[in-house]
Amino acid sequence: RPPFGPAELTSDYKRILTRYYSAANWQLSGAVTLITGLHYFDVETTGMAWEAPADEVAGVTSPYIGLAWSVTDSTNVYASYSDIFQPQSEQDINREFIGSAKGENYEIGVKQEMFDGGLLGSLALYKAELNNYSEWDGSDDETGFSWYRGANIETQGLEVDFTGRAGDYVTLQAGYSYMDLVNADSGDERTYLPEHTVTLLGSADVPALPGLSLGASLRWQSEIHYTSGNTDTEVKQTAYALIGLNASYEINNQFTVALNLDNVTDENY
C-alpha cells in the first residue's frame, strides 16, 4: 500500500435547486387538445469547489407546448416543443463552474391501438439541441482534479414500441430505437452509447395446460467504442445479442413458480 498524505478539504459547497411546475390542457375541439406548461428552475450554489469559489445563482423559466389530435378512436398523433435547462456541477480548467446546459427539444409521433385496444404501438421522432453540455477535457494525475468544457450537442433519433396483448394468449413487448449524437465542433459524440438497440419480449399462455406460460427475450445493440483522452487507447465492443428463455406456472392464486435462463447462447460482452 503506497503512503498517503494527510486528508485535505478541497470542496465544500451547497447547491439548492427549486422547481415549480404549471400545466394546462385546452380542448380546442372534440379531437384536438393543446397542452401548455411552464417549468421554473431556481439554482443557488455557495461555498468552495477545488479551493475555488463556487458561487452561482440562476433562475430560468422553460416553456412547454404540445398538440394532440385523435384522428380516430384508435389513432392519435402529437407534436411537442420544450426548452431544456440542466444544472451542472462540473468545473473548467480554471476551476470555475461551467454553468448550466440549455437547449430545445422537438418531438412528433403517432400512437395506434390494435387488437381491440389490447396492443398499443407508438412511433416517435425527436431532435434536441443542447448548448454548454459538460464534456470531459482533461485531468491532473497529481491532484485528481478533472476539468470539463461546454460542448454543443445535437441529438436526433426515433423510437418504435409495441406493448400489450396480441390476442387471447400472447403478451408482447417490442422496441427499436435509433439515436445519433453529434458534437457541433468535433463530430460523433458519446460513442460508448449504441446507435441502434432492439428489444423483444414475448410470452404465451398454454391453453392445454392452464397456468403455464412460456416466454423468450432478445436484446441486441450495435457496436460501441470509446477512445481514452489520456492514453489515446480505443476500447471497442462489437454488436451483440442476448437471448433469454423463461417459463412460469401458477399453482394457485397465492403461489407461482418460475424459471429464467439469461444469455442462453453464452455470449461474451
Short mmCIF file of C-alpha atoms in Angstrom, two decimals:
data_model
loop_
_atom_site.label_atom_id
_atom_site.label_comp_id
_atom_site.label_asym_id
_atom_site.label_seq_id
_atom_site.Cartn_x
_atom_site.Cartn_y
_atom_site.Cartn_z
CA ARG A 1 0.00 0.00 0.00
CA PRO A 2 1.54 3.32 -1.02
CA PRO A 3 1.87 6.05 1.61
CA PHE A 4 -0.86 8.68 1.54
CA GLY A 5 -0.55 12.22 2.79
CA PRO A 6 -2.93 13.78 5.30
CA ALA A 7 -6.51 14.35 4.19
CA GLU A 8 -7.25 17.77 2.70
CA LEU A 9 -10.56 19.53 2.24
CA THR A 10 -10.75 20.58 -1.41
CA SER A 11 -14.51 21.11 -1.85
CA ASP A 12 -17.27 22.24 0.47
CA TYR A 13 -20.29 23.74 -1.25
CA LYS A 14 -24.05 23.59 -1.09
CA ARG A 15 -26.44 23.66 -4.04
CA ILE A 16 -30.15 24.32 -3.66
CA LEU A 17 -32.38 23.51 -6.65
CA THR A 18 -36.02 24.60 -6.50
CA ARG A 19 -38.53 23.74 -9.22
CA TYR A 20 -42.06 24.96 -9.89
CA TYR A 21 -44.44 23.41 -12.42
CA SER A 22 -47.64 24.53 -14.05
CA ALA A 23 -49.63 22.89 -16.85
CA ALA A 24 -52.95 23.33 -18.59
CA ASN A 25 -54.96 21.34 -21.14
CA TRP A 26 -57.03 23.27 -23.67
CA GLN A 27 -59.74 21.33 -25.52
CA LEU A 28 -59.75 23.09 -28.89
CA SER A 29 -62.28 20.64 -30.34
CA GLY A 30 -63.59 17.16 -29.70
CA ALA A 31 -60.48 15.68 -31.27
CA VAL A 32 -57.75 18.29 -30.70
CA THR A 33 -56.11 19.12 -27.37
CA LEU A 34 -53.49 21.80 -26.72
CA ILE A 35 -51.16 21.26 -23.76
CA THR A 36 -49.16 24.19 -22.38
CA GLY A 37 -46.86 24.41 -19.42
CA LEU A 38 -44.10 26.29 -17.62
CA HIS A 39 -41.21 24.89 -15.62
CA TYR A 40 -39.27 27.31 -13.44
CA PHE A 41 -35.80 26.43 -12.12
CA ASP A 42 -34.02 28.32 -9.36
CA VAL A 43 -30.42 27.26 -8.66
CA GLU A 44 -28.27 28.70 -5.90
CA THR A 45 -24.73 27.46 -5.15
CA THR A 46 -22.47 28.73 -2.38
CA GLY A 47 -19.15 27.53 -0.97
CA MET A 48 -15.87 26.27 -2.36
CA ALA A 49 -15.04 23.65 -5.01
CA TRP A 50 -11.43 22.58 -5.50
CA GLU A 51 -10.29 25.58 -3.48
CA ALA A 52 -12.09 27.99 -5.81
CA PRO A 53 -15.26 30.00 -5.09
CA ALA A 54 -18.38 28.08 -6.06
CA ASP A 55 -20.97 30.84 -6.11
CA GLU A 56 -23.72 30.66 -8.71
CA VAL A 57 -27.28 31.99 -8.88
CA ALA A 58 -29.55 31.20 -11.83
CA GLY A 59 -33.29 31.37 -12.45
CA VAL A 60 -34.78 30.12 -15.71
CA THR A 61 -38.33 29.59 -16.98
CA SER A 62 -38.76 26.81 -19.55
CA PRO A 63 -41.96 26.68 -21.63
CA TYR A 64 -43.64 23.56 -23.00
CA ILE A 65 -46.29 23.26 -25.69
CA GLY A 66 -47.84 20.19 -27.24
CA LEU A 67 -50.69 19.38 -29.61
CA ALA A 68 -52.56 16.05 -29.67
CA TRP A 69 -55.06 15.02 -32.34
CA SER A 70 -57.33 11.99 -32.09
CA VAL A 71 -57.57 11.06 -35.76
CA THR A 72 -59.78 8.05 -34.99
CA ASP A 73 -60.85 6.23 -31.82
CA SER A 74 -57.65 4.15 -32.04
CA THR A 75 -55.17 6.56 -33.67
CA ASN A 76 -53.56 9.64 -32.12
CA VAL A 77 -50.84 11.92 -33.46
CA TYR A 78 -48.96 14.56 -31.49
CA ALA A 79 -46.21 17.17 -31.68
CA SER A 80 -44.40 18.95 -28.87
CA TYR A 81 -41.74 21.55 -28.13
CA SER A 82 -39.92 22.23 -24.86
CA ASP A 83 -36.95 24.14 -23.54
CA ILE A 84 -34.14 22.26 -21.80
CA PHE A 85 -32.40 23.52 -18.68
CA GLN A 86 -29.98 21.17 -16.93
CA PRO A 87 -27.94 22.31 -13.90
CA GLN A 88 -24.35 21.01 -13.87
CA SER A 89 -21.65 20.83 -11.19
CA GLU A 90 -18.60 20.32 -13.43
CA GLN A 91 -15.73 22.85 -13.50
CA ASP A 92 -13.45 24.08 -16.25
CA ILE A 93 -9.63 24.13 -16.26
CA ASN A 94 -9.72 27.36 -14.24
CA ARG A 95 -11.80 25.61 -11.57
CA GLU A 96 -14.88 27.66 -12.32
CA PHE A 97 -18.32 26.10 -12.77
CA ILE A 98 -19.13 25.78 -16.46
CA GLY A 99 -22.76 26.67 -15.75
CA SER A 100 -25.99 25.03 -16.78
CA ALA A 101 -26.74 23.34 -20.10
CA LYS A 102 -29.57 24.87 -22.13
CA GLY A 103 -31.32 23.82 -25.29
CA GLU A 104 -34.52 22.87 -27.11
CA ASN A 105 -36.35 19.62 -27.79
CA TYR A 106 -38.79 18.80 -30.60
CA GLU A 107 -40.86 15.63 -30.96
CA ILE A 108 -43.58 14.27 -33.23
CA GLY A 109 -45.25 10.90 -33.02
CA VAL A 110 -48.21 8.64 -33.53
CA LYS A 111 -49.89 6.10 -31.24
CA GLN A 112 -52.07 3.27 -32.52
CA GLU A 113 -54.27 0.80 -30.65
CA MET A 114 -54.63 -2.70 -32.11
CA PHE A 115 -56.41 -5.96 -31.24
CA ASP A 116 -59.38 -4.12 -29.76
CA GLY A 117 -57.14 -1.95 -27.60
CA GLY A 118 -55.09 -4.84 -26.24
CA LEU A 119 -51.89 -3.82 -28.04
CA LEU A 120 -50.51 -0.28 -28.20
CA GLY A 121 -47.99 0.76 -30.84
CA SER A 122 -46.12 4.05 -30.98
CA LEU A 123 -43.65 5.81 -33.24
CA ALA A 124 -41.75 8.92 -32.16
CA LEU A 125 -39.23 11.14 -33.95
CA TYR A 126 -37.23 13.62 -31.91
CA LYS A 127 -34.48 16.20 -32.18
CA ALA A 128 -32.70 18.02 -29.37
CA GLU A 129 -30.08 20.76 -29.34
CA LEU A 130 -28.14 21.26 -26.11
CA ASN A 131 -25.56 24.01 -25.56
CA ASN A 132 -22.81 24.05 -22.93
CA TYR A 133 -23.24 20.34 -22.12
CA SER A 134 -20.37 19.16 -19.88
CA GLU A 135 -17.67 17.15 -21.68
CA TRP A 136 -14.51 15.78 -20.06
CA ASP A 137 -11.50 17.83 -21.16
CA GLY A 138 -8.57 16.64 -19.04
CA SER A 139 -7.30 15.76 -15.58
CA ASP A 140 -4.39 16.33 -13.20
CA ASP A 141 -2.95 12.98 -12.04
CA GLU A 142 -1.26 14.59 -9.06
CA THR A 143 -4.33 16.24 -7.55
CA GLY A 144 -7.04 14.06 -9.12
CA PHE A 145 -8.85 17.13 -10.43
CA SER A 146 -10.76 16.61 -13.70
CA TRP A 147 -11.95 19.57 -15.73
CA TYR A 148 -14.66 19.88 -18.33
CA ARG A 149 -15.67 22.12 -21.17
CA GLY A 150 -19.07 23.10 -22.51
CA ALA A 151 -19.96 21.30 -25.75
CA ASN A 152 -22.80 21.92 -28.19
CA ILE A 153 -24.60 18.61 -28.71
CA GLU A 154 -27.22 17.73 -31.32
CA THR A 155 -29.31 14.59 -30.86
CA GLN A 156 -31.83 13.08 -33.21
CA GLY A 157 -33.47 9.72 -33.40
CA LEU A 158 -36.59 7.61 -33.42
CA GLU A 159 -38.29 5.11 -31.16
CA VAL A 160 -40.76 2.36 -32.10
CA ASP A 161 -42.62 0.44 -29.39
CA PHE A 162 -45.32 -2.21 -29.17
CA THR A 163 -46.69 -3.39 -25.84
CA GLY A 164 -49.74 -5.32 -24.70
CA ARG A 165 -51.62 -8.47 -25.66
CA ALA A 166 -51.81 -9.74 -29.23
CA GLY A 167 -54.85 -11.99 -28.99
CA ASP A 168 -56.04 -14.07 -26.08
CA TYR A 169 -52.79 -15.86 -25.24
CA VAL A 170 -49.79 -13.80 -26.36
CA THR A 171 -48.22 -10.92 -24.44
CA LEU A 172 -45.73 -8.83 -26.41
CA GLN A 173 -43.25 -6.05 -25.77
CA ALA A 174 -41.06 -4.96 -28.66
CA GLY A 175 -38.99 -1.89 -29.28
CA TYR A 176 -36.41 -0.37 -31.59
CA SER A 177 -34.51 2.86 -31.04
CA TYR A 178 -32.05 4.86 -33.08
CA MET A 179 -30.04 7.70 -31.57
CA ASP A 180 -27.46 9.89 -33.29
CA LEU A 181 -25.35 12.15 -31.07
CA VAL A 182 -23.18 14.76 -32.76
CA ASN A 183 -20.81 17.33 -31.29
CA ALA A 184 -21.09 20.50 -33.35
CA ASP A 185 -17.31 21.02 -33.02
CA SER A 186 -15.78 17.53 -33.19
CA GLY A 187 -18.25 15.14 -34.82
CA ASP A 188 -19.64 11.97 -33.22
CA GLU A 189 -20.32 12.23 -29.51
CA ARG A 190 -20.83 9.68 -26.71
CA THR A 191 -19.74 6.78 -28.93
CA TYR A 192 -19.94 4.47 -25.90
CA LEU A 193 -23.74 4.61 -26.31
CA PRO A 194 -25.23 2.33 -29.02
CA GLU A 195 -26.85 3.97 -32.05
CA HIS A 196 -29.26 1.08 -32.53
CA THR A 197 -30.98 -1.10 -29.93
CA VAL A 198 -33.66 -3.77 -30.31
CA THR A 199 -35.71 -5.34 -27.51
CA LEU A 200 -38.14 -8.23 -27.93
CA LEU A 201 -40.02 -9.79 -25.02
CA GLY A 202 -42.82 -12.26 -25.53
CA SER A 203 -44.78 -14.84 -23.59
CA ALA A 204 -47.62 -17.18 -24.46
CA ASP A 205 -50.12 -18.94 -22.25
CA VAL A 206 -50.52 -22.65 -22.99
CA PRO A 207 -54.27 -23.35 -23.39
CA ALA A 208 -53.78 -27.11 -22.95
CA LEU A 209 -52.23 -26.54 -19.51
CA PRO A 210 -53.88 -23.60 -17.70
CA GLY A 211 -51.45 -21.66 -15.56
CA LEU A 212 -48.40 -22.44 -17.72
CA SER A 213 -46.70 -19.57 -19.61
CA LEU A 214 -43.64 -19.84 -21.88
CA GLY A 215 -41.58 -16.88 -22.99
CA ALA A 216 -38.44 -15.66 -24.71
CA SER A 217 -36.46 -12.43 -24.91
CA LEU A 218 -33.94 -10.83 -27.24
CA ARG A 219 -31.81 -7.77 -26.55
CA TRP A 220 -29.47 -6.51 -29.27
CA GLN A 221 -27.31 -3.42 -29.58
CA SER A 222 -24.98 -2.08 -32.24
CA GLU A 223 -21.23 -1.59 -31.88
CA ILE A 224 -19.88 0.92 -29.36
CA HIS A 225 -16.39 2.28 -28.80
CA TYR A 226 -14.53 4.77 -26.67
CA THR A 227 -11.12 6.43 -27.00
CA SER A 228 -9.34 7.49 -23.82
CA GLY A 229 -8.32 11.12 -23.85
CA ASN A 230 -5.31 10.37 -21.65
CA THR A 231 -3.78 7.38 -23.46
CA ASP A 232 -5.43 7.63 -26.91
CA THR A 233 -6.39 3.96 -26.49
CA GLU A 234 -9.60 2.74 -28.13
CA VAL A 235 -11.87 0.26 -26.41
CA LYS A 236 -14.44 -1.39 -28.69
CA GLN A 237 -17.45 -3.63 -28.15
CA THR A 238 -18.84 -5.24 -31.29
CA ALA A 239 -22.58 -5.63 -31.77
CA TYR A 240 -24.10 -8.45 -29.75
CA ALA A 241 -27.42 -10.08 -28.87
CA LEU A 242 -28.57 -11.68 -25.64
CA ILE A 243 -31.26 -14.35 -25.75
CA GLY A 244 -33.28 -15.46 -22.75
CA LEU A 245 -35.91 -18.10 -22.07
CA ASN A 246 -38.44 -18.28 -19.27
CA ALA A 247 -41.33 -20.36 -18.02
CA SER A 248 -43.79 -19.88 -15.18
CA TYR A 249 -46.59 -21.93 -13.70
CA GLU A 250 -49.33 -20.57 -11.48
CA ILE A 251 -50.08 -23.23 -8.88
CA ASN A 252 -52.88 -21.22 -7.31
CA ASN A 253 -53.77 -17.60 -6.55
CA GLN A 254 -51.01 -17.41 -3.91
CA PHE A 255 -48.11 -19.35 -5.47
CA THR A 256 -46.31 -19.19 -8.81
CA VAL A 257 -43.06 -20.93 -9.73
CA ALA A 258 -40.78 -19.58 -12.45
CA LEU A 259 -37.57 -20.46 -14.29
CA ASN A 260 -35.47 -17.82 -16.08
CA LEU A 261 -32.45 -18.51 -18.31
CA ASP A 262 -30.44 -15.47 -19.37
CA ASN A 263 -27.83 -15.37 -22.16
CA VAL A 264 -28.56 -18.96 -23.20
CA THR A 265 -26.05 -18.71 -26.08
CA ASP A 266 -23.26 -17.75 -23.63
CA GLU A 267 -22.45 -14.54 -25.50
CA ASN A 268 -19.31 -12.70 -24.40
CA TYR A 269 -19.78 -8.95 -23.98
#
